[in-house]
Structures are given as C-alpha cells and as structure tokens.
PDB file of C-alpha atoms in Angstrom:
ATOM      1  CA  UNK A 705     -10.306  20.616 -28.796  1.00  0.00           C
ATOM      2  CA  UNK A 706     -12.607  17.597 -28.653  1.00  0.00           C
ATOM      3  CA  UNK A 707      -9.592  15.322 -28.168  1.00  0.00           C
ATOM      4  CA  UNK A 708      -8.225  17.600 -25.431  1.00  0.00           C
ATOM      5  CA  UNK A 709     -11.574  17.670 -23.622  1.00  0.00           C
ATOM      6  CA  UNK A 710     -11.975  13.908 -23.850  1.00  0.00           C
ATOM      7  CA  UNK A 711      -8.409  13.421 -22.615  1.00  0.00           C
ATOM      8  CA  UNK A 712      -9.154  15.563 -19.570  1.00  0.00           C
ATOM      9  CA  UNK A 713     -12.415  13.734 -18.858  1.00  0.00           C
ATOM     10  CA  UNK A 714     -10.580  10.407 -18.963  1.00  0.00           C
ATOM     11  CA  UNK A 715      -7.865  11.776 -16.657  1.00  0.00           C
ATOM     12  CA  UNK A 716     -10.435  13.032 -14.142  1.00  0.00           C
ATOM     13  CA  UNK A 717     -12.111   9.614 -14.293  1.00  0.00           C
ATOM     14  CA  UNK A 718      -8.757   7.971 -13.575  1.00  0.00           C
ATOM     15  CA  UNK A 719      -8.242  10.271 -10.578  1.00  0.00           C
ATOM     16  CA  UNK A 720     -11.629   9.183  -9.215  1.00  0.00           C
ATOM     17  CA  UNK A 721     -10.576   5.547  -9.653  1.00  0.00           C
ATOM     18  CA  UNK A 722      -7.310   6.229  -7.800  1.00  0.00           C
ATOM     19  CA  UNK A 723      -9.150   7.784  -4.864  1.00  0.00           C
ATOM     20  CA  UNK A 724     -11.442   4.747  -4.739  1.00  0.00           C
ATOM     21  CA  UNK A 725      -8.438   2.397  -4.887  1.00  0.00           C
ATOM     22  CA  UNK A 726      -7.022   3.902  -1.706  1.00  0.00           C
ATOM     23  CA  UNK A 727     -10.111   2.882   0.262  1.00  0.00           C
ATOM     24  CA  UNK A 728     -10.652  -0.487  -1.424  1.00  0.00           C
ATOM     25  CA  UNK A 729      -9.121  -3.923  -0.795  1.00  0.00           C
ATOM     26  CA  UNK A 730      -6.574  -4.491  -3.540  1.00  0.00           C
ATOM     27  CA  UNK A 731      -5.709  -8.157  -3.055  1.00  0.00           C
ATOM     28  CA  UNK A 732      -6.915 -11.080  -0.960  1.00  0.00           C
ATOM     29  CA  UNK A 733      -5.237 -14.200   0.386  1.00  0.00           C
ATOM     30  CA  UNK A 734      -6.917 -17.231   1.931  1.00  0.00           C
ATOM     31  CA  UNK A 735      -5.661 -20.381   3.650  1.00  0.00           C
ATOM     32  CA  UNK A 736      -7.820 -23.494   3.813  1.00  0.00           C
ATOM     33  CA  UNK A 737      -7.237 -26.720   5.749  1.00  0.00           C
ATOM     34  CA  UNK A 738      -9.301 -29.566   7.247  1.00  0.00           C
ATOM     35  CA  UNK A 739      -8.931 -28.121  10.748  1.00  0.00           C
ATOM     36  CA  UNK A 740     -10.598 -24.871   9.569  1.00  0.00           C
ATOM     37  CA  UNK A 741     -14.090 -26.138   8.642  1.00  0.00           C
ATOM     38  CA  UNK A 742     -16.266 -24.095   6.272  1.00  0.00           C
ATOM     39  CA  UNK A 743     -18.936 -23.803   8.983  1.00  0.00           C
ATOM     40  CA  UNK A 744     -16.602 -21.490  10.915  1.00  0.00           C
ATOM     41  CA  UNK A 745     -14.415 -20.294   8.037  1.00  0.00           C
ATOM     42  CA  UNK A 746     -16.649 -20.232   4.926  1.00  0.00           C
ATOM     43  CA  UNK A 747     -13.931 -18.549   2.855  1.00  0.00           C
ATOM     44  CA  UNK A 748     -10.986 -20.024   4.715  1.00  0.00           C
ATOM     45  CA  UNK A 749      -8.635 -17.905   6.805  1.00  0.00           C
ATOM     46  CA  UNK A 750      -8.885 -14.818   4.605  1.00  0.00           C
ATOM     47  CA  UNK A 751      -7.174 -11.431   4.739  1.00  0.00           C
ATOM     48  CA  UNK A 752      -7.494  -8.308   2.577  1.00  0.00           C
ATOM     49  CA  UNK A 753      -4.568  -6.145   1.495  1.00  0.00           C
ATOM     50  CA  UNK A 754      -5.198  -2.409   1.290  1.00  0.00           C
ATOM     51  CA  UNK A 755      -2.700   0.297   0.433  1.00  0.00           C
ATOM     52  CA  UNK A 756      -2.540   1.377   4.069  1.00  0.00           C
ATOM     53  CA  UNK A 757      -2.763  -1.962   5.878  1.00  0.00           C
ATOM     54  CA  UNK A 758      -3.887  -5.565   6.026  1.00  0.00           C
ATOM     55  CA  UNK A 759      -7.387  -6.216   7.342  1.00  0.00           C
ATOM     56  CA  UNK A 760      -9.676  -9.039   8.345  1.00  0.00           C
ATOM     57  CA  UNK A 761     -11.325 -10.717   5.377  1.00  0.00           C
ATOM     58  CA  UNK A 762     -13.522 -13.176   7.260  1.00  0.00           C
ATOM     59  CA  UNK A 763     -17.261 -12.438   6.968  1.00  0.00           C
ATOM     60  CA  UNK A 764     -19.690 -11.982   9.805  1.00  0.00           C
ATOM     61  CA  UNK A 765     -21.221 -15.198  11.075  1.00  0.00           C
ATOM     62  CA  UNK A 766     -24.305 -15.927  13.123  1.00  0.00           C
ATOM     63  CA  UNK A 767     -23.664 -17.219  16.642  1.00  0.00           C
ATOM     64  CA  UNK A 768     -26.799 -18.846  18.029  1.00  0.00           C
ATOM     65  CA  UNK A 769     -25.120 -19.463  21.382  1.00  0.00           C
ATOM     66  CA  UNK A 770     -24.299 -15.794  21.924  1.00  0.00           C
ATOM     67  CA  UNK A 771     -27.159 -14.345  19.831  1.00  0.00           C
ATOM     68  CA  UNK A 772     -24.808 -11.876  18.147  1.00  0.00           C
ATOM     69  CA  UNK A 773     -23.130 -11.404  14.812  1.00  0.00           C
ATOM     70  CA  UNK A 774     -19.368 -11.730  15.012  1.00  0.00           C
ATOM     71  CA  UNK A 775     -16.447 -11.884  12.601  1.00  0.00           C
ATOM     72  CA  UNK A 776     -13.444 -14.067  13.260  1.00  0.00           C
ATOM     73  CA  UNK A 777     -10.133 -12.204  13.364  1.00  0.00           C
ATOM     74  CA  UNK A 778      -8.485 -13.881  10.401  1.00  0.00           C
ATOM     75  CA  UNK A 779      -5.419 -11.617  10.446  1.00  0.00           C
ATOM     76  CA  UNK A 780      -4.601 -12.927  13.919  1.00  0.00           C
ATOM     77  CA  UNK A 781      -5.484 -16.466  12.845  1.00  0.00           C
ATOM     78  CA  UNK A 782      -3.167 -16.312   9.836  1.00  0.00           C
ATOM     79  CA  UNK A 783      -0.360 -14.867  11.954  1.00  0.00           C
ATOM     80  CA  UNK A 784      -0.801 -17.757  14.380  1.00  0.00           C
ATOM     81  CA  UNK A 785      -0.641 -20.307  11.564  1.00  0.00           C
ATOM     82  CA  UNK A 786       2.397 -18.706   9.958  1.00  0.00           C
ATOM     83  CA  UNK A 787       4.448 -18.415  13.129  1.00  0.00           C
ATOM     84  CA  UNK A 788       4.610 -22.195  13.514  1.00  0.00           C
ATOM     85  CA  UNK A 789       6.935 -22.330  10.501  1.00  0.00           C
ATOM     86  CA  UNK A 790       8.874 -19.200  11.470  1.00  0.00           C
ATOM     87  CA  UNK A 791       7.073 -16.559   9.415  1.00  0.00           C
ATOM     88  CA  UNK A 792       6.666 -13.090  10.901  1.00  0.00           C
ATOM     89  CA  UNK A 793       3.232 -11.440  11.345  1.00  0.00           C
ATOM     90  CA  UNK A 794       1.517  -9.786   8.398  1.00  0.00           C
ATOM     91  CA  UNK A 795       2.068  -6.322   9.922  1.00  0.00           C
ATOM     92  CA  UNK A 796       5.838  -6.751   9.452  1.00  0.00           C
ATOM     93  CA  UNK A 797       5.553  -6.162   5.706  1.00  0.00           C
ATOM     94  CA  UNK A 798       5.733  -2.878   3.793  1.00  0.00           C
ATOM     95  CA  UNK A 799       5.955  -0.590   6.861  1.00  0.00           C
ATOM     96  CA  UNK A 800       7.096   2.422   4.828  1.00  0.00           C
ATOM     97  CA  UNK A 801       4.688   1.884   1.927  1.00  0.00           C
ATOM     98  CA  UNK A 802       1.702   1.634   4.269  1.00  0.00           C
ATOM     99  CA  UNK A 803       2.733   4.676   6.308  1.00  0.00           C
ATOM    100  CA  UNK A 804       3.453   6.865   3.276  1.00  0.00           C
ATOM    101  CA  UNK A 805       0.508   5.645   1.180  1.00  0.00           C
ATOM    102  CA  UNK A 806      -1.652   8.819   1.507  1.00  0.00           C
ATOM    103  CA  UNK A 807       1.260  10.983   0.363  1.00  0.00           C
ATOM    104  CA  UNK A 808       2.159   8.640  -2.493  1.00  0.00           C
ATOM    105  CA  UNK A 809      -1.403   8.510  -3.823  1.00  0.00           C
ATOM    106  CA  UNK A 810      -1.691  12.290  -3.445  1.00  0.00           C
ATOM    107  CA  UNK A 811       1.491  12.694  -5.492  1.00  0.00           C
ATOM    108  CA  UNK A 812       0.064  10.534  -8.285  1.00  0.00           C
ATOM    109  CA  UNK A 813      -3.118  12.616  -8.286  1.00  0.00           C
ATOM    110  CA  UNK A 814      -1.066  15.830  -8.340  1.00  0.00           C
ATOM    111  CA  UNK A 815       0.877  14.579 -11.363  1.00  0.00           C
ATOM    112  CA  UNK A 816      -2.359  13.898 -13.222  1.00  0.00           C
ATOM    113  CA  UNK A 817      -3.796  17.302 -12.351  1.00  0.00           C
ATOM    114  CA  UNK A 818      -0.645  18.945 -13.690  1.00  0.00           C
ATOM    115  CA  UNK A 819      -0.889  16.816 -16.847  1.00  0.00           C
ATOM    116  CA  UNK A 820      -4.330  18.334 -17.497  1.00  0.00           C
ATOM    117  CA  UNK A 821      -3.227  21.934 -16.913  1.00  0.00           C
ATOM    118  CA  UNK A 822      -2.854  24.160 -19.998  1.00  0.00           C
ATOM    119  CA  UNK A 823       0.439  25.962 -20.450  1.00  0.00           C
ATOM    120  CA  UNK A 824       3.914  25.554 -19.013  1.00  0.00           C
ATOM    121  CA  UNK A 825       3.555  28.282 -16.395  1.00  0.00           C
ATOM    122  CA  UNK A 826       0.334  26.966 -14.842  1.00  0.00           C
ATOM    123  CA  UNK A 827       1.763  23.437 -14.774  1.00  0.00           C
ATOM    124  CA  UNK A 828       4.903  24.672 -13.036  1.00  0.00           C
ATOM    125  CA  UNK A 829       2.935  26.639 -10.426  1.00  0.00           C
ATOM    126  CA  UNK A 830       0.457  23.844  -9.621  1.00  0.00           C
ATOM    127  CA  UNK A 831       3.236  21.260  -9.383  1.00  0.00           C
ATOM    128  CA  UNK A 832       5.321  23.527  -7.154  1.00  0.00           C
ATOM    129  CA  UNK A 833       2.462  24.286  -4.762  1.00  0.00           C
ATOM    130  CA  UNK A 834       1.355  20.655  -4.670  1.00  0.00           C
ATOM    131  CA  UNK A 835       4.871  19.316  -4.105  1.00  0.00           C
ATOM    132  CA  UNK A 836       5.483  21.815  -1.297  1.00  0.00           C
ATOM    133  CA  UNK A 837       2.186  20.804   0.332  1.00  0.00           C
ATOM    134  CA  UNK A 838       2.926  17.069   0.129  1.00  0.00           C
ATOM    135  CA  UNK A 839       6.497  17.573   1.395  1.00  0.00           C
ATOM    136  CA  UNK A 840       5.290  19.603   4.374  1.00  0.00           C
ATOM    137  CA  UNK A 841       2.562  17.046   5.100  1.00  0.00           C
ATOM    138  CA  UNK A 842       5.095  14.210   4.999  1.00  0.00           C
ATOM    139  CA  UNK A 843       7.598  15.934   7.287  1.00  0.00           C
ATOM    140  CA  UNK A 844       4.969  17.075   9.801  1.00  0.00           C
ATOM    141  CA  UNK A 845       3.451  13.597   9.970  1.00  0.00           C
ATOM    142  CA  UNK A 846       6.814  11.879  10.182  1.00  0.00           C
ATOM    143  CA  UNK A 847       8.541  13.967  12.823  1.00  0.00           C
ATOM    144  CA  UNK A 848       6.087  15.984  14.925  1.00  0.00           C
ATOM    145  CA  UNK A 849       4.276  14.890  18.068  1.00  0.00           C
ATOM    146  CA  UNK A 850       0.852  13.614  17.083  1.00  0.00           C
ATOM    147  CA  UNK A 851       1.961  13.343  13.460  1.00  0.00           C
ATOM    148  CA  UNK A 852       0.283   9.960  13.131  1.00  0.00           C
ATOM    149  CA  UNK A 853      -3.038  11.815  13.085  1.00  0.00           C
ATOM    150  CA  UNK A 854      -2.037  13.232   9.682  1.00  0.00           C
ATOM    151  CA  UNK A 855      -2.014   9.809   8.074  1.00  0.00           C
ATOM    152  CA  UNK A 856      -4.989   7.632   7.144  1.00  0.00           C
ATOM    153  CA  UNK A 857      -7.624   6.210   9.490  1.00  0.00           C
ATOM    154  CA  UNK A 858      -7.007   2.764   8.030  1.00  0.00           C
ATOM    155  CA  UNK A 859      -3.314   2.891   8.882  1.00  0.00           C
ATOM    156  CA  UNK A 860      -4.042   3.885  12.474  1.00  0.00           C
ATOM    157  CA  UNK A 861      -6.724   1.212  12.799  1.00  0.00           C
ATOM    158  CA  UNK A 862      -4.414  -1.512  11.481  1.00  0.00           C
ATOM    159  CA  UNK A 863      -1.674  -0.355  13.855  1.00  0.00           C
ATOM    160  CA  UNK A 864      -3.999  -0.323  16.871  1.00  0.00           C
ATOM    161  CA  UNK A 865      -5.327  -3.780  16.020  1.00  0.00           C
ATOM    162  CA  UNK A 866      -1.833  -5.188  15.549  1.00  0.00           C
ATOM    163  CA  UNK A 867      -0.511  -3.714  18.819  1.00  0.00           C
ATOM    164  CA  UNK A 868      -3.768  -4.090  20.776  1.00  0.00           C
ATOM    165  CA  UNK A 869      -3.895  -0.378  21.620  1.00  0.00           C
ATOM    166  CA  UNK A 870      -6.645   2.232  21.581  1.00  0.00           C
ATOM    167  CA  UNK A 871      -6.709   5.639  19.915  1.00  0.00           C
ATOM    168  CA  UNK A 872      -5.744   7.572  23.050  1.00  0.00           C
ATOM    169  CA  UNK A 873      -2.558   5.541  23.413  1.00  0.00           C
ATOM    170  CA  UNK A 874      -1.191   6.438  19.974  1.00  0.00           C
ATOM    171  CA  UNK A 875      -2.568   9.929  19.323  1.00  0.00           C
ATOM    172  CA  UNK A 876       0.637  11.607  20.537  1.00  0.00           C
ATOM    173  CA  UNK A 877       2.962   9.509  18.381  1.00  0.00           C
ATOM    174  CA  UNK A 878       4.862  10.773  15.377  1.00  0.00           C
ATOM    175  CA  UNK A 879       4.521   8.643  12.253  1.00  0.00           C
ATOM    176  CA  UNK A 880       8.202   7.720  12.487  1.00  0.00           C
ATOM    177  CA  UNK A 881       7.791   6.520  16.074  1.00  0.00           C
ATOM    178  CA  UNK A 882       4.626   4.619  15.134  1.00  0.00           C
ATOM    179  CA  UNK A 883       6.416   2.845  12.294  1.00  0.00           C
ATOM    180  CA  UNK A 884       9.260   1.745  14.558  1.00  0.00           C
ATOM    181  CA  UNK A 885       7.030   0.667  17.451  1.00  0.00           C
ATOM    182  CA  UNK A 886       4.668  -1.206  15.151  1.00  0.00           C
ATOM    183  CA  UNK A 887       7.560  -2.955  13.426  1.00  0.00           C
ATOM    184  CA  UNK A 888       9.268  -3.835  16.721  1.00  0.00           C
ATOM    185  CA  UNK A 889       6.030  -5.171  18.181  1.00  0.00           C
ATOM    186  CA  UNK A 890       5.276  -7.214  15.068  1.00  0.00           C
ATOM    187  CA  UNK A 891       8.731  -8.789  14.841  1.00  0.00           C
ATOM    188  CA  UNK A 892       8.603  -9.689  18.524  1.00  0.00           C
ATOM    189  CA  UNK A 893       5.024 -10.935  18.653  1.00  0.00           C
ATOM    190  CA  UNK A 894       6.090 -14.594  18.521  1.00  0.00           C
ATOM    191  CA  UNK A 895       9.899 -14.477  18.432  1.00  0.00           C
ATOM    192  CA  UNK A 896      11.224 -12.160  21.142  1.00  0.00           C
ATOM    193  CA  UNK A 897      14.899 -11.882  20.312  1.00  0.00           C
ATOM    194  CA  UNK A 898      16.137  -8.271  20.697  1.00  0.00           C
ATOM    195  CA  UNK A 899      19.489  -9.167  19.131  1.00  0.00           C
ATOM    196  CA  UNK A 900      17.682  -9.831  15.836  1.00  0.00           C
ATOM    197  CA  UNK A 901      14.881  -7.303  16.202  1.00  0.00           C
ATOM    198  CA  UNK A 902      16.720  -4.070  17.062  1.00  0.00           C
ATOM    199  CA  UNK A 903      19.049  -4.035  14.016  1.00  0.00           C
ATOM    200  CA  UNK A 904      16.008  -4.476  11.768  1.00  0.00           C
ATOM    201  CA  UNK A 905      14.181  -1.652  13.532  1.00  0.00           C
ATOM    202  CA  UNK A 906      17.255   0.566  13.122  1.00  0.00           C
ATOM    203  CA  UNK A 907      17.351  -0.331   9.426  1.00  0.00           C
ATOM    204  CA  UNK A 908      13.678   0.632   9.070  1.00  0.00           C
ATOM    205  CA  UNK A 909      14.397   3.974  10.724  1.00  0.00           C
ATOM    206  CA  UNK A 910      17.133   4.712   8.203  1.00  0.00           C
ATOM    207  CA  UNK A 911      14.938   3.494   5.339  1.00  0.00           C
ATOM    208  CA  UNK A 912      12.169   5.892   6.397  1.00  0.00           C
ATOM    209  CA  UNK A 913      14.617   8.828   6.317  1.00  0.00           C
ATOM    210  CA  UNK A 914      16.047   7.806   2.942  1.00  0.00           C
ATOM    211  CA  UNK A 915      12.669   7.183   1.286  1.00  0.00           C
ATOM    212  CA  UNK A 916      11.185  10.437   2.623  1.00  0.00           C
ATOM    213  CA  UNK A 917      14.206  12.366   1.337  1.00  0.00           C
ATOM    214  CA  UNK A 918      14.082  10.533  -1.999  1.00  0.00           C
ATOM    215  CA  UNK A 919      10.396  11.373  -2.387  1.00  0.00           C
ATOM    216  CA  UNK A 920      11.032  15.073  -1.777  1.00  0.00           C
ATOM    217  CA  UNK A 921      14.033  15.087  -4.131  1.00  0.00           C
ATOM    218  CA  UNK A 922      11.973  13.292  -6.797  1.00  0.00           C
ATOM    219  CA  UNK A 923       9.318  16.018  -6.609  1.00  0.00           C
ATOM    220  CA  UNK A 924      12.013  18.686  -6.902  1.00  0.00           C
ATOM    221  CA  UNK A 925      13.514  16.932  -9.938  1.00  0.00           C
ATOM    222  CA  UNK A 926      10.048  16.739 -11.487  1.00  0.00           C
ATOM    223  CA  UNK A 927       9.533  20.481 -11.003  1.00  0.00           C
ATOM    224  CA  UNK A 928      12.914  21.390 -12.499  1.00  0.00           C
ATOM    225  CA  UNK A 929      12.537  18.832 -15.263  1.00  0.00           C
ATOM    226  CA  UNK A 930       9.112  20.135 -16.255  1.00  0.00           C
ATOM    227  CA  UNK A 931      10.628  23.597 -16.632  1.00  0.00           C
ATOM    228  CA  UNK A 932      13.897  22.630 -18.340  1.00  0.00           C
ATOM    229  CA  UNK A 933      13.009  19.431 -20.258  1.00  0.00           C
ATOM    230  CA  UNK A 934       9.270  19.812 -20.592  1.00  0.00           C
ATOM    231  CA  UNK A 935       8.573  17.191 -23.262  1.00  0.00           C
ATOM    232  CA  UNK A 936      10.115  14.234 -21.391  1.00  0.00           C
ATOM    233  CA  UNK A 937       8.873  15.154 -17.912  1.00  0.00           C
ATOM    234  CA  UNK A 938       5.408  16.117 -19.157  1.00  0.00           C
ATOM    235  CA  UNK A 939       4.805  12.549 -20.359  1.00  0.00           C
ATOM    236  CA  UNK A 940       6.357  11.191 -17.177  1.00  0.00           C
ATOM    237  CA  UNK A 941       3.451  12.827 -15.329  1.00  0.00           C
ATOM    238  CA  UNK A 942       1.045  10.277 -16.799  1.00  0.00           C
ATOM    239  CA  UNK A 943       3.339   7.301 -17.456  1.00  0.00           C
ATOM    240  CA  UNK A 944       4.145   6.796 -13.754  1.00  0.00           C
ATOM    241  CA  UNK A 945       0.451   6.635 -12.671  1.00  0.00           C
ATOM    242  CA  UNK A 946      -0.268   4.279 -15.584  1.00  0.00           C
ATOM    243  CA  UNK A 947       2.336   1.862 -14.202  1.00  0.00           C
ATOM    244  CA  UNK A 948       0.795   1.743 -10.705  1.00  0.00           C
ATOM    245  CA  UNK A 949      -0.527  -1.853 -11.103  1.00  0.00           C
ATOM    246  CA  UNK A 950       2.974  -2.982 -12.092  1.00  0.00           C
ATOM    247  CA  UNK A 951       4.520  -1.234  -9.080  1.00  0.00           C
ATOM    248  CA  UNK A 952       1.940  -2.839  -6.799  1.00  0.00           C
ATOM    249  CA  UNK A 953       2.569  -6.369  -8.105  1.00  0.00           C
ATOM    250  CA  UNK A 954       6.345  -5.959  -7.839  1.00  0.00           C
ATOM    251  CA  UNK A 955       6.125  -4.645  -4.273  1.00  0.00           C
ATOM    252  CA  UNK A 956       3.619  -7.324  -3.266  1.00  0.00           C
ATOM    253  CA  UNK A 957       5.760 -10.105  -4.752  1.00  0.00           C
ATOM    254  CA  UNK A 958       8.916  -8.733  -3.131  1.00  0.00           C
ATOM    255  CA  UNK A 959       7.345  -8.752   0.317  1.00  0.00           C
ATOM    256  CA  UNK A 960       5.958 -12.261  -0.210  1.00  0.00           C
ATOM    257  CA  UNK A 961       9.502 -13.341  -1.044  1.00  0.00           C
ATOM    258  CA  UNK A 962      10.677 -11.679   2.185  1.00  0.00           C
ATOM    259  CA  UNK A 963       8.041 -13.565   4.181  1.00  0.00           C
ATOM    260  CA  UNK A 964       9.031 -16.905   2.724  1.00  0.00           C
ATOM    261  CA  UNK A 965      12.783 -16.345   2.981  1.00  0.00           C
ATOM    262  CA  UNK A 966      12.982 -14.643   6.391  1.00  0.00           C
ATOM    263  CA  UNK A 967      12.068 -17.553   8.637  1.00  0.00           C
ATOM    264  CA  UNK A 968      12.889 -17.440  12.334  1.00  0.00           C
ATOM    265  CA  UNK A 969      14.942 -20.295  13.800  1.00  0.00           C
ATOM    266  CA  UNK A 970      12.751 -20.338  16.922  1.00  0.00           C
ATOM    267  CA  UNK A 971       9.804 -21.774  14.970  1.00  0.00           C
ATOM    268  CA  UNK A 972       8.104 -24.966  16.116  1.00  0.00           C
ATOM    269  CA  UNK A 973       8.595 -26.536  12.677  1.00  0.00           C
ATOM    270  CA  UNK A 974      11.527 -26.110  10.343  1.00  0.00           C
ATOM    271  CA  UNK A 975      10.887 -25.729   6.605  1.00  0.00           C
ATOM    272  CA  UNK A 976      13.025 -24.620   3.694  1.00  0.00           C
ATOM    273  CA  UNK A 977      12.675 -21.021   2.499  1.00  0.00           C
ATOM    274  CA  UNK A 978       9.959 -20.763  -0.140  1.00  0.00           C
ATOM    275  CA  UNK A 979       8.135 -18.303  -2.370  1.00  0.00           C
ATOM    276  CA  UNK A 980       4.478 -17.879  -1.337  1.00  0.00           C
ATOM    277  CA  UNK A 981       1.918 -17.824  -4.128  1.00  0.00           C
ATOM    278  CA  UNK A 982       1.622 -14.375  -5.705  1.00  0.00           C
ATOM    279  CA  UNK A 983      -1.322 -15.205  -7.968  1.00  0.00           C
ATOM    280  CA  UNK A 984      -3.436 -18.350  -8.051  1.00  0.00           C
ATOM    281  CA  UNK A 985      -3.563 -21.459  -5.892  1.00  0.00           C
ATOM    282  CA  UNK A 986      -0.751 -23.205  -4.061  1.00  0.00           C
ATOM    283  CA  UNK A 987       0.031 -25.693  -1.342  1.00  0.00           C
ATOM    284  CA  UNK A 988       2.083 -25.338   1.857  1.00  0.00           C
ATOM    285  CA  UNK A 989       2.096 -28.406   4.128  1.00  0.00           C
ATOM    286  CA  UNK A 990      -1.572 -29.299   4.746  1.00  0.00           C
ATOM    287  CA  UNK A 991      -2.793 -25.823   3.750  1.00  0.00           C
ATOM    288  CA  UNK A 992      -4.119 -24.836   0.353  1.00  0.00           C
ATOM    289  CA  UNK A 993      -3.345 -21.204  -0.435  1.00  0.00           C
ATOM    290  CA  UNK A 994      -5.315 -18.829  -2.637  1.00  0.00           C
ATOM    291  CA  UNK A 995      -4.088 -15.400  -3.734  1.00  0.00           C
ATOM    292  CA  UNK A 996      -6.131 -13.226  -6.104  1.00  0.00           C
ATOM    293  CA  UNK A 997      -6.850  -9.585  -6.972  1.00  0.00           C
ATOM    294  CA  UNK A 998      -9.736  -7.869  -5.198  1.00  0.00           C
ATOM    295  CA  UNK A 999     -11.950  -5.196  -6.729  1.00  0.00           C
ATOM    296  CA  UNK A1000      -9.447  -2.489  -5.765  1.00  0.00           C
ATOM    297  CA  UNK A1001      -6.983  -3.924  -8.261  1.00  0.00           C
ATOM    298  CA  UNK A1002      -9.697  -3.823 -10.938  1.00  0.00           C
ATOM    299  CA  UNK A1003     -10.155  -0.126 -10.138  1.00  0.00           C
ATOM    300  CA  UNK A1004      -6.395   0.305 -10.440  1.00  0.00           C
ATOM    301  CA  UNK A1005      -6.437  -1.325 -13.880  1.00  0.00           C
ATOM    302  CA  UNK A1006      -9.413   0.824 -14.895  1.00  0.00           C
ATOM    303  CA  UNK A1007      -7.453   3.914 -13.884  1.00  0.00           C
ATOM    304  CA  UNK A1008      -4.452   2.817 -15.958  1.00  0.00           C
ATOM    305  CA  UNK A1009      -6.676   2.034 -18.951  1.00  0.00           C
ATOM    306  CA  UNK A1010      -8.339   5.468 -18.760  1.00  0.00           C
ATOM    307  CA  UNK A1011      -4.939   7.146 -18.508  1.00  0.00           C
ATOM    308  CA  UNK A1012      -3.615   5.173 -21.461  1.00  0.00           C
ATOM    309  CA  UNK A1013      -6.488   6.414 -23.611  1.00  0.00           C
ATOM    310  CA  UNK A1014      -6.034   9.958 -22.280  1.00  0.00           C
ATOM    311  CA  UNK A1015      -2.332   9.888 -23.155  1.00  0.00           C
ATOM    312  CA  UNK A1016      -3.005   8.638 -26.687  1.00  0.00           C
ATOM    313  CA  UNK A1017      -5.647  11.313 -27.297  1.00  0.00           C
ATOM    314  CA  UNK A1018      -3.406  14.040 -25.911  1.00  0.00           C
ATOM    315  CA  UNK A1019      -0.482  12.863 -28.056  1.00  0.00           C
ATOM    316  CA  UNK A1020      -2.638  12.853 -31.184  1.00  0.00           C
ATOM    317  CA  UNK A1021      -4.021  16.298 -30.391  1.00  0.00           C
ATOM    318  CA  UNK A1022      -0.510  17.753 -29.902  1.00  0.00           C
ATOM    319  CA  UNK A1023       0.659  16.211 -33.180  1.00  0.00           C
ATOM    320  CA  UNK A1024      -2.299  17.724 -35.031  1.00  0.00           C
ATOM    321  CA  UNK A1025      -1.508  21.128 -33.531  1.00  0.00           C
ATOM    322  CA  UNK A1026       2.146  20.818 -34.540  1.00  0.00           C
ATOM    323  CA  UNK A1027       1.244  19.951 -38.135  1.00  0.00           C
TER     324      UNK A1027
END
C-alpha cells in the first residue's frame, strides 16, 4: 500500500508538471549578428516556443527618448531575417499541433488519472467519460462558429499577433477556419503566390480532419483495449506521457527540417536547403544561431522522471500482490 500511495503521489506530481509545461516556454532560439547590437538586442533576436504558439523572447528595454519600457518584437524581426533566404514565417510551423495542444495535453492528463484509478471498472468509466468529453470539445472547437474560443488564450494571442487582428475580428471563427486563415496568411506574408499557397492550405485542411479523426479513434482503441487487453493498455497509459519529451524533440526537429528545406524561389538571396540547429550553436551566413531548452522542457523531463518512478513502484507493488 505504501508503494501504491507513493506511485499515486508521483503521478499527481507529474500531472502538475504537465499543466505547468503547457503555460511555460519549452524551447528558445536566438540569432545574433553585428547589425543587431547588444544595446538593442541584449539576447539577440530571440523567440520562445510554447506548446500553443511562438512568442517574443526579447526582454523589455528602457527607452530614454520615449520614457517608456518597450519590448522589441523579435518574432517579427526573425521572420524578416528569414524571409531574405526564402524561409517562411515562424507561424507556418506546426499548425495542427498548436491548435490541438489543449486537447492533447488533456488526453495525457486523462491517461494518468486513469492509471491511478483502482479497479478495471472505474478505469473504464473514467476513461470513457474523459474521452467523450475531449472528443466533443475537439469537434465543437474545430467546426462550430466561435469554436476558436474553446482553445487556449495563448493560441489566440499568437494568431492575432501573426495576422495583426484583434479579438473581435476572430471571435466568430471556428478553429478549423482559424487554422486555415492563419496558415494562408503566414505563407503569403512575404511570398504571395496563390498557386503555391492554396494547395498547401488544402493539404492542411485535410490533415486537420485526419488528425482529429485519428485522435478520436485512438481514444476509442484505448477504451476497448483497456477492457479487452488490460495489461498492455494499462501500461500504455503511463508510457505515452513518459515519452512526451521525445515526441516534442522529434516534432521540433521535423519542423526545423521543413523550414530549412522549404525555401521559396522568390527570396532575395538563394541558398542551398539546410538543417537548422536543433540543439546548440550554429552558423548561417553572418548569423550565429543558438537553440536550447527553456525551463518548460525541464518541467517536461521532471514529469517523465516522476512517471518513470511511479511506473516502477506500481510494477513492483503488482508483482508483490501476485506473489
């Protein structure tokens, strides 16, 4: 019983870490060059990656001329730098992941809550109710008028900043419409070529349908599997959340590859496709690049570590009961 209690405490701790991760910057990237002096850009042109968007990472600075505190918009600055070599704006990346992030994190939390539940019946009921709630939430957000209001504040803020809109202008949008409009606007911010843009927007639309359906089917499979093949699917409830840092790195690296290999021909300068730095320091033309985890990734690792200990304790406790 002590092992079971400790396992549950560790799982609850991991859930708290996961909730914190959603609101924390997970990774940061900075560009430095001689024409961006430290007086104006003390940390370079810096951006922060969150689960639901990419945000300005430049600190406030004192402006004696204007007598106000102001922060440079480093997301816009980085987009401006990147477009000279044909790279698309930051908001072009991970449109589905950012839009679905509240539902995905909620699903991970649901899986952990079910893992803690005693008994097959209670696990089945909690998972069924939770999956139905998340599925309804996803479909309402995705397809109903004003559905964007059912996603995160951070996602809406990033979208409004990227498209230069205010809250009243997007409050009637569905999440699906917001994804497509945001993607279309981002792709065309510097390279307005509808012949290239519209097929990509259509592909995103189909991807949103497929991923939403796959997510709902995955929850259904998990429910059936927990009832029919309890041993395997029970451990899957905690293994998937443990692997979250791995999933994040793979997704982050994949989108960096997309950025470096999807260069527009209308760019002012032509360069060969390249792989941007995933972790560490690099060099692109006259820019030095820096890409490192932020404290949100440390919280993610802490969550995985807590869950690993919880799984080991639970496994040992079940073995002792069986013997």
